[in-house]
Tab-separated table of C-alpha atoms in Angstrom:
chain	number	residue	atom	x	y	z
H	98	MET	CA	-22.348	5.515	-6.234
H	99	ALA	CA	-21.556	1.491	-6.180
H	100	ARG	CA	-20.860	1.645	-10.437
H	101	ALA	CA	-18.128	4.951	-9.357
H	102	LEU	CA	-17.015	3.282	-6.612
H	103	GLU	CA	-16.711	-0.055	-8.968
H	104	LEU	CA	-14.860	1.858	-11.781
H	105	ALA	CA	-12.766	3.490	-9.036
H	106	ARG	CA	-11.618	-0.086	-8.128
H	107	GLN	CA	-10.617	-0.914	-11.346
H	108	GLY	CA	-7.341	1.538	-10.972
H	109	ILE	CA	-5.788	-0.381	-8.034
H	110	GLY	CA	-1.707	-0.948	-9.435
H	111	LEU	CA	-3.083	1.614	-12.398
H	112	ALA	CA	-3.638	4.511	-10.175
H	113	SER	CA	-0.243	4.964	-7.889
H	114	PRO	CA	0.548	7.659	-6.738
H	115	ASN	CA	-2.865	9.183	-7.973
H	116	PRO	CA	-6.003	7.910	-6.134
H	117	CYS	CA	-8.218	5.244	-7.732
H	118	VAL	CA	-11.580	7.581	-8.675
H	119	GLY	CA	-14.656	6.190	-11.295
H	120	ALA	CA	-16.664	8.818	-12.679
H	121	VAL	CA	-20.664	8.100	-13.593
H	122	VAL	CA	-22.980	10.364	-15.158
H	123	VAL	CA	-26.268	10.335	-14.772
H	124	GLY	CA	-29.462	11.679	-17.112
H	125	PRO	CA	-33.134	11.738	-16.900
H	126	GLN	CA	-32.660	8.099	-18.903
H	127	GLY	CA	-29.748	6.491	-16.356
H	128	ALA	CA	-26.246	5.947	-17.145
H	129	VAL	CA	-24.914	8.190	-20.129
H	130	GLY	CA	-21.269	8.738	-19.477
H	131	GLU	CA	-18.419	6.727	-17.608
H	132	GLY	CA	-15.001	6.943	-16.232
H	133	THR	CA	-11.286	5.282	-14.559
H	134	HIS	CA	-8.217	7.731	-13.922
H	135	SER	CA	-4.758	5.562	-14.840
H	136	TYR	CA	-1.786	7.545	-14.163
H	137	ALA	CA	-0.220	6.246	-17.847
H	138	GLY	CA	-4.175	7.665	-19.881
H	139	ARG	CA	-3.164	11.498	-17.048
H	140	LYS	CA	-6.817	12.375	-18.660
H	141	HIS	CA	-8.758	12.172	-14.581
H	142	ALA	CA	-12.129	10.100	-14.344
H	143	GLU	CA	-15.193	12.877	-14.311
H	144	VAL	CA	-13.101	13.368	-18.087
H	145	LEU	CA	-13.485	10.895	-19.960
H	146	ALA	CA	-17.052	10.575	-18.239
H	147	LEU	CA	-18.178	14.131	-19.266
H	148	GLU	CA	-16.711	13.016	-22.264
H	149	GLN	CA	-18.438	9.837	-23.431
H	150	ALA	CA	-21.835	11.669	-21.863
H	151	GLY	CA	-21.176	14.544	-24.103
H	152	ALA	CA	-24.044	16.678	-24.545
H	153	GLN	CA	-26.045	14.300	-21.874
H	154	ALA	CA	-24.102	15.699	-19.104
H	155	GLN	CA	-25.556	19.140	-19.465
H	156	GLY	CA	-28.337	19.425	-15.986
H	157	ALA	CA	-27.526	15.822	-15.307
H	158	THR	CA	-25.835	14.565	-12.232
H	159	LEU	CA	-22.269	13.417	-11.453
H	160	TYR	CA	-21.307	10.010	-9.331
H	161	LEU	CA	-17.981	10.725	-8.052
H	162	ASN	CA	-16.275	9.217	-5.298
H	163	LEU	CA	-13.709	11.381	-4.625
H	164	GLU	CA	-13.657	15.144	-4.622
H	165	PRO	CA	-12.877	16.842	-8.051
H	166	CYS	CA	-9.566	18.257	-8.809
H	167	CYS	CA	-9.397	22.645	-8.830
H	168	HIS	CA	-5.721	22.736	-9.574
H	169	THR	CA	-3.593	22.079	-12.125
H	170	GLY	CA	-1.340	19.286	-11.834
H	171	ARG	CA	-0.438	16.895	-15.166
H	172	THR	CA	-3.957	17.979	-16.122
H	173	GLY	CA	-6.164	20.623	-16.003
H	174	PRO	CA	-8.027	21.231	-13.222
H	175	CYS	CA	-11.476	19.405	-13.306
H	176	VAL	CA	-13.580	21.400	-11.735
H	177	GLU	CA	-13.665	23.703	-14.268
H	178	ALA	CA	-14.482	20.836	-17.061
H	179	ILE	CA	-17.277	19.858	-14.732
H	180	ILE	CA	-19.027	23.504	-15.301
H	181	ALA	CA	-17.790	23.783	-18.785
H	182	ALA	CA	-20.309	20.118	-19.326
H	183	GLY	CA	-23.367	22.007	-17.704
H	184	VAL	CA	-23.748	19.320	-14.848
H	185	CYS	CA	-26.305	20.518	-12.125
H	186	ARG	CA	-25.658	18.420	-9.355
H	187	VAL	CA	-22.867	16.193	-8.164
H	188	VAL	CA	-22.451	13.325	-6.043
H	189	ALA	CA	-19.096	13.135	-4.168
H	190	ALA	CA	-18.596	10.078	-0.932
H	191	MET	CA	-15.556	12.258	0.370
H	192	THR	CA	-12.948	15.004	0.792
H	193	ASP	CA	-10.098	14.894	-1.527
H	194	PRO	CA	-7.446	15.543	2.077
H	195	ASN	CA	-4.772	16.991	-0.967
H	196	PRO	CA	-4.067	19.498	0.472
H	197	LEU	CA	-3.817	21.223	-2.453
H	198	VAL	CA	-7.781	20.257	-3.025
H	199	ALA	CA	-9.336	20.313	0.108
H	200	GLY	CA	-13.380	20.438	0.002
H	201	GLN	CA	-11.707	23.799	-2.226
H	202	GLY	CA	-13.226	21.777	-5.233
H	203	PHE	CA	-16.485	21.622	-4.011
H	204	GLU	CA	-16.575	25.752	-3.180
H	205	ARG	CA	-15.618	26.419	-7.002
H	206	LEU	CA	-18.485	23.748	-8.144
H	207	ARG	CA	-21.249	25.620	-5.263
H	208	ALA	CA	-20.268	29.364	-6.179
H	209	ALA	CA	-21.066	28.176	-10.573
H	210	GLY	CA	-23.994	26.938	-9.621
H	211	ILE	CA	-23.901	22.786	-9.611
H	212	GLU	CA	-25.695	21.569	-5.786
H	213	VAL	CA	-22.530	19.158	-4.503
H	214	ALA	CA	-23.940	16.229	-2.286
H	215	LEU	CA	-20.873	14.605	-0.382
H	216	GLY	CA	-20.894	11.299	1.858
H	217	VAL	CA	-22.294	9.078	0.831
H	218	ALA	CA	-20.514	5.851	0.475
H	219	GLU	CA	-17.965	6.911	2.109
H	220	ALA	CA	-17.067	4.702	4.088
H	221	GLU	CA	-15.569	2.458	0.964
H	222	ALA	CA	-14.342	5.387	-0.551
H	223	ARG	CA	-11.743	6.569	2.626
H	224	LYS	CA	-10.906	2.537	2.377
H	225	LEU	CA	-9.926	2.056	-1.179
H	226	ASN	CA	-7.517	5.376	-1.222
H	227	GLU	CA	-6.145	5.001	2.253
H	228	ALA	CA	-3.027	4.619	0.460
H	229	PHE	CA	-3.227	7.333	-0.868
H	230	VAL	CA	-4.157	9.628	1.588
H	231	ARG	CA	-1.677	8.209	4.127
H	232	TRP	CA	1.572	9.183	0.936
H	233	ILE	CA	0.051	12.973	-0.042
H	234	ARG	CA	0.172	14.192	3.366
H	235	THR	CA	2.727	12.528	4.956
H	236	ARG	CA	5.204	11.797	2.211
H	237	ARG	CA	4.757	8.722	3.446
H	238	PRO	CA	3.292	4.771	1.848
H	239	LEU	CA	0.688	3.287	3.926
H	240	VAL	CA	2.003	0.236	6.158
H	241	MET	CA	1.027	-2.958	6.432
H	242	LEU	CA	2.256	-5.824	8.673
H	243	LYS	CA	1.718	-8.957	6.523
H	244	ALA	CA	1.628	-12.469	8.651
H	245	ALA	CA	0.818	-16.263	8.054
H	246	LEU	CA	0.573	-17.534	11.214
H	247	THR	CA	-0.008	-20.540	13.513
H	248	LEU	CA	-3.082	-20.424	16.420
H	249	ASP	CA	-0.270	-20.149	18.745
H	250	GLY	CA	1.334	-17.132	16.372
H	251	GLN	CA	4.135	-18.676	14.968
H	252	ILE	CA	5.383	-18.086	11.682
H	253	ALA	CA	7.631	-20.805	10.810
H	254	PHE	CA	9.676	-23.702	12.704
H	255	ALA	CA	12.264	-22.698	14.100
H	256	ARG	CA	14.834	-25.060	12.177
H	257	GLY	CA	14.438	-28.787	10.675
H	258	PRO	CA	13.462	-28.904	6.883
H	259	THR	CA	9.457	-28.104	7.620
H	260	ARG	CA	11.234	-24.113	8.206
H	261	GLN	CA	9.665	-22.522	5.187
H	262	ALA	CA	5.930	-25.137	5.232
H	263	GLN	CA	3.440	-23.546	4.127
H	264	ILE	CA	1.255	-22.386	7.416
H	265	THR	CA	-2.195	-21.535	5.404
H	266	GLY	CA	-4.361	-23.393	2.230
H	267	GLU	CA	-4.152	-21.930	-1.268
H	268	LEU	CA	-6.739	-19.613	-1.147
H	269	ALA	CA	-5.306	-17.368	1.672
H	270	ARG	CA	-2.265	-17.663	-0.002
H	271	ALA	CA	-4.130	-17.098	-3.426
H	272	HIS	CA	-5.456	-13.790	-1.673
H	273	VAL	CA	-1.887	-12.880	-0.713
H	274	GLN	CA	-1.795	-11.996	-4.287
H	275	GLU	CA	-3.852	-9.831	-4.143
H	276	LEU	CA	-2.502	-7.572	-1.292
H	277	ARG	CA	0.487	-7.810	-3.824
H	278	HIS	CA	-1.562	-6.206	-6.606
H	279	GLN	CA	-2.564	-3.657	-4.016
H	280	SER	CA	0.463	-2.695	-3.595
H	281	ASP	CA	3.567	-0.642	-4.763
H	282	ALA	CA	5.954	-2.230	-3.317
H	283	ILE	CA	6.833	-5.530	-0.568
H	284	LEU	CA	9.276	-5.419	1.874
H	285	VAL	CA	11.653	-8.241	3.662
H	286	GLY	CA	14.760	-8.436	5.905
H	287	ILE	CA	17.677	-10.355	4.951
H	288	GLY	CA	16.586	-13.318	7.048
H	289	THR	CA	13.861	-14.053	4.840
H	290	VAL	CA	16.308	-13.455	1.821
H	291	LEU	CA	18.734	-16.171	2.764
H	292	ALA	CA	16.559	-18.708	4.732
H	293	ASP	CA	13.390	-18.949	1.757
H	294	ASP	CA	14.788	-17.774	-1.294
H	295	PRO	CA	11.227	-15.958	-2.429
H	296	LEU	CA	10.597	-14.465	-5.688
H	297	LEU	CA	7.699	-12.352	-3.747
H	298	THR	CA	6.358	-11.215	-7.556
H	299	ASP	CA	2.629	-9.760	-8.433
H	300	ARG	CA	1.293	-13.215	-9.583
H	301	SER	CA	-2.151	-12.472	-9.595
H	302	GLY	CA	-2.360	-11.764	-13.658
H	303	LYS	CA	-3.926	-8.534	-12.929
H	304	ALA	CA	-2.783	-5.380	-15.035
H	305	ARG	CA	0.127	-2.809	-13.316
H	306	ARG	CA	1.996	0.033	-14.610
H	307	ARG	CA	4.809	0.167	-12.493
H	308	PRO	CA	6.364	-3.493	-11.580
H	309	LEU	CA	6.318	-4.384	-7.685
H	310	LEU	CA	9.360	-3.019	-6.357
H	311	ARG	CA	10.786	-5.358	-4.476
H	312	VAL	CA	12.528	-4.272	-1.523
H	313	ILE	CA	15.587	-6.145	0.890
H	314	LEU	CA	16.985	-4.774	3.516
H	315	ASP	CA	20.615	-6.771	3.529
H	316	SER	CA	23.337	-4.287	5.690
H	317	GLU	CA	25.929	-5.759	4.790
H	318	LEU	CA	25.314	-7.018	0.845
H	319	LYS	CA	24.994	-10.258	2.129
H	320	VAL	CA	21.639	-11.429	-0.672
H	321	PRO	CA	23.430	-14.005	-2.601
H	322	VAL	CA	23.569	-13.408	-6.611
H	323	THR	CA	22.089	-16.956	-7.264
H	324	SER	CA	18.858	-16.603	-5.747
H	325	ARG	CA	16.270	-15.479	-7.185
H	326	LEU	CA	15.517	-12.291	-6.368
H	327	VAL	CA	18.757	-10.891	-8.249
H	328	GLN	CA	18.263	-13.098	-11.110
H	329	SER	CA	14.484	-12.133	-11.883
H	330	ALA	CA	15.906	-8.729	-11.238
H	331	GLN	CA	14.918	-5.687	-13.688
H	332	ASN	CA	15.329	-2.392	-11.813
H	333	ASP	CA	12.146	-3.608	-9.822
H	334	LEU	CA	14.335	-4.993	-6.875
H	335	LEU	CA	15.807	-1.866	-4.621
H	336	VAL	CA	18.688	-3.664	-1.481
H	337	PHE	CA	18.824	-0.734	1.130
H	338	CYS	CA	22.568	-1.235	3.004
H	339	THR	CA	24.598	0.202	5.856
H	340	ALA	CA	28.059	-0.851	4.463
H	341	ALA	CA	30.330	2.050	2.782
H	342	ASP	CA	31.752	0.936	-0.969
H	343	ASN	CA	31.033	-2.627	-0.322
H	344	PRO	CA	32.465	-4.311	-3.446
H	345	ARG	CA	29.717	-6.778	-4.249
H	346	GLN	CA	27.324	-3.914	-4.794
H	347	LYS	CA	28.501	-3.709	-8.451
H	348	GLN	CA	28.351	-7.176	-8.890
H	349	LEU	CA	24.641	-6.611	-7.493
H	350	GLU	CA	24.033	-3.985	-9.995
H	351	ARG	CA	25.136	-5.359	-13.191
H	352	HIS	CA	22.379	-8.139	-12.541
H	353	GLY	CA	19.599	-5.089	-13.174
H	354	VAL	CA	19.485	-5.285	-8.564
H	355	ARG	CA	19.058	-1.079	-7.294
H	356	VAL	CA	21.416	-0.413	-3.821
H	357	GLU	CA	20.864	2.373	-2.034
H	358	ARG	CA	23.332	3.190	1.533
H	359	LEU	CA	21.169	4.667	4.356
H	360	CYS	CA	22.437	5.555	7.140
H	361	GLY	CA	21.891	3.109	10.359
H	362	THR	CA	21.112	2.995	13.815
H	363	PRO	CA	22.910	3.969	16.782
H	364	ALA	CA	23.553	-0.063	17.497
H	365	GLY	CA	24.591	-0.250	13.300
H	366	LYS	CA	21.337	-1.443	11.878
H	367	LEU	CA	19.815	-0.200	9.218
H	368	ASP	CA	17.212	2.190	10.342
H	369	LEU	CA	13.675	0.749	8.936
H	370	GLY	CA	12.074	4.022	9.510
H	371	ALA	CA	14.744	5.705	7.074
H	372	ALA	CA	14.108	2.832	4.117
H	373	ILE	CA	10.055	3.654	4.837
H	374	ARG	CA	11.103	7.518	4.455
H	375	ARG	CA	12.880	7.017	0.965
H	376	LEU	CA	10.405	4.772	-0.299
H	377	GLY	CA	7.578	7.497	0.279
H	378	GLU	CA	10.104	9.965	-1.652
H	379	LEU	CA	10.294	7.219	-4.313
H	380	GLN	CA	6.359	7.908	-5.009
H	381	VAL	CA	5.486	4.348	-2.727
H	382	ILE	CA	2.687	4.835	-1.471
H	383	SER	CA	1.565	1.145	-0.484
H	384	LEU	CA	4.086	-1.245	1.752
H	385	LEU	CA	3.332	-4.733	1.965
H	386	VAL	CA	5.905	-5.929	4.723
H	387	GLU	CA	6.384	-9.600	4.410
H	388	GLY	CA	9.299	-9.608	6.889
H	389	GLY	CA	10.438	-12.394	8.930
H	390	SER	CA	10.114	-11.767	13.333
H	391	THR	CA	13.018	-9.200	13.176
H	392	ILE	CA	11.473	-6.760	10.688
H	393	HIS	CA	8.675	-7.573	12.707
H	394	GLY	CA	9.608	-6.795	15.876
H	395	SER	CA	11.018	-3.373	14.544
H	396	LEU	CA	7.128	-2.064	12.116
H	397	LEU	CA	5.457	-2.528	15.572
H	398	ARG	CA	7.721	-1.333	18.561
H	399	ASP	CA	9.106	1.823	16.648
H	400	ARG	CA	5.089	2.254	15.492
H	401	LEU	CA	5.233	1.856	11.501
H	402	ALA	CA	2.716	0.348	10.899
H	403	ASP	CA	-0.087	1.234	10.023
H	404	LYS	CA	-2.206	-1.852	9.198
H	405	VAL	CA	-1.944	-5.950	9.883
H	406	PHE	CA	-3.429	-8.481	7.683
H	407	LEU	CA	-2.833	-11.106	9.871
H	408	TYR	CA	-3.470	-14.759	8.529
H	409	TYR	CA	-4.381	-17.900	10.791
H	410	SER	CA	-4.123	-21.402	9.864
H	411	PRO	CA	-5.898	-23.669	12.806
H	412	ARG	CA	-2.682	-25.440	13.129
H	413	LEU	CA	0.018	-25.260	16.270
H	414	PHE	CA	3.918	-25.353	16.385
H	415	GLY	CA	4.008	-25.306	19.905
H	416	ASN	CA	7.628	-23.870	21.382
H	417	GLY	CA	8.900	-25.660	17.976
H	418	GLY	CA	8.045	-21.845	16.183
H	419	VAL	CA	8.928	-18.565	15.442
H	420	PRO	CA	7.467	-15.919	17.033
H	421	LEU	CA	5.458	-13.139	14.567
H	422	ALA	CA	7.985	-10.563	16.345
H	423	GLY	CA	10.414	-11.875	18.352
H	424	ASN	CA	12.320	-10.939	21.102
H	425	THR	CA	12.130	-7.451	19.500
H	426	GLY	CA	9.539	-6.365	23.124
H	427	PHE	CA	8.290	-2.806	23.036
H	428	ARG	CA	9.785	0.047	25.082
H	429	SER	CA	9.334	-0.137	28.831
H	430	GLY	CA	6.197	0.577	30.573
H	431	GLU	CA	3.813	0.701	27.364
H	432	GLU	CA	0.939	-1.347	26.943
H	433	ALA	CA	-0.313	-4.300	24.273
H	434	LEU	CA	-0.517	-1.762	20.407
H	435	PRO	CA	-4.934	-1.723	20.190
H	436	VAL	CA	-6.291	-3.109	16.925
H	437	HIS	CA	-8.871	-0.956	15.953
H	438	SER	CA	-11.553	-1.288	12.829
H	439	ILE	CA	-11.444	-5.495	12.968
H	440	VAL	CA	-12.962	-7.053	9.413
H	441	TRP	CA	-12.491	-10.995	9.774
H	442	HIS	CA	-12.069	-12.475	6.133
H	443	HIS	CA	-12.427	-16.711	5.978
H	444	PHE	CA	-10.439	-18.777	3.902
H	445	GLY	CA	-11.264	-22.338	3.475
H	446	GLU	CA	-10.171	-23.595	7.491
H	447	ASP	CA	-7.966	-20.585	7.306
H	448	PHE	CA	-8.832	-17.058	8.522
H	449	ALA	CA	-7.804	-13.562	8.716
H	450	ILE	CA	-7.587	-10.551	10.543
H	451	GLU	CA	-7.348	-7.251	9.099
H	452	GLY	CA	-7.264	-3.666	11.477
H	453	TYR	CA	-5.519	-0.709	11.505
H	454	LEU	CA	-2.634	0.431	14.431
H	455	GLN	CA	-2.921	4.079	12.896
H	456	ASP	CA	-5.295	5.734	11.086
H	457	PRO	CA	-4.485	6.859	8.029
H	458	TYR	CA	-6.316	9.891	7.517
H	459	GLU	CA	-4.224	11.432	11.031
H	460	MET	CA	-2.004	14.152	9.689
H	461	GLU	CA	1.303	13.224	11.395
H	462	HIS	CA	2.376	9.657	11.908
H	463	ARG	CA	2.926	8.498	15.378
H	464	ASN	CA	6.824	7.382	15.150
H	465	HIS	CA	8.753	8.553	17.961
H	466	ARG	CA	11.724	6.262	17.804
H	467	SER	CA	13.371	6.498	14.475
H	468	GLU	CA	13.589	10.268	13.520
């Protein structure tokens, strides 16, 4: 199963919007077939592993990090290929939460006389495909709020030439590229664009099937044509606005920028929840939010973030900094948001906290404000 999970991780950046799946066929003499799923390759991991094993799959054990499919999609049902290959035992880490599968694959295998063992390395398997699970059940991407902070909770200097100073060290910043590689899209607000002129690309150097979709919330289309984002756009930059018939839209589109209009909130601001739902419709299953204080505050206040990844540097800004969530506090009478299942990471002198605000495996996304 450890090898199956290792193979599954090779699908990060390549399998979306499908899950990351790895498969290993094991016979009396050891592994005889392996497979990794990639969306472009079409064939699922178990089919690839069985093809490599050939006749040696007869009477063998198949290890998978996810329940095999039992429905016809872009490919035929994998359970039928498993049965036809003569596999006698299937060991899987977890059930596929896809409503089209959801245990039915295991039922079909058992009905064919194949032994099924479930739950080996389940925690690792669940974390690997948490974005797929969130999206396949709710059609919303898994939303991760990422920020770099000082020990006193500041994400930038409020003003002056040092506003754009990097807070964390090289190791932590390199890890940010790993988070970007694991994501289908990255989102910021227009304030971050105007202040920092970011590029927002995946610089991990790893292969991906689709370019990282760069998303800007920009109600009035203020993004400069001269910005690095617009100048590098190749149909991988999406700007959400609320302004109708803005003359700047065609100018941006001539530079390869996609512009979409969304309805605004009663206060006249762009609806962040609507933007997230629209990204889900575009088959974005994982969204990394690197916005500024205003965006972070909206995510937390409206319960739109599923998890956080907060990098901390052993520095203090005092009262001259910008707080993580600005002045957009929670609704009256609400307590602080609990962060669950915390994992600590260390990057040289910096450290990070990874944790969950909402369980990606819950069927309903607890968002009460923007719907």
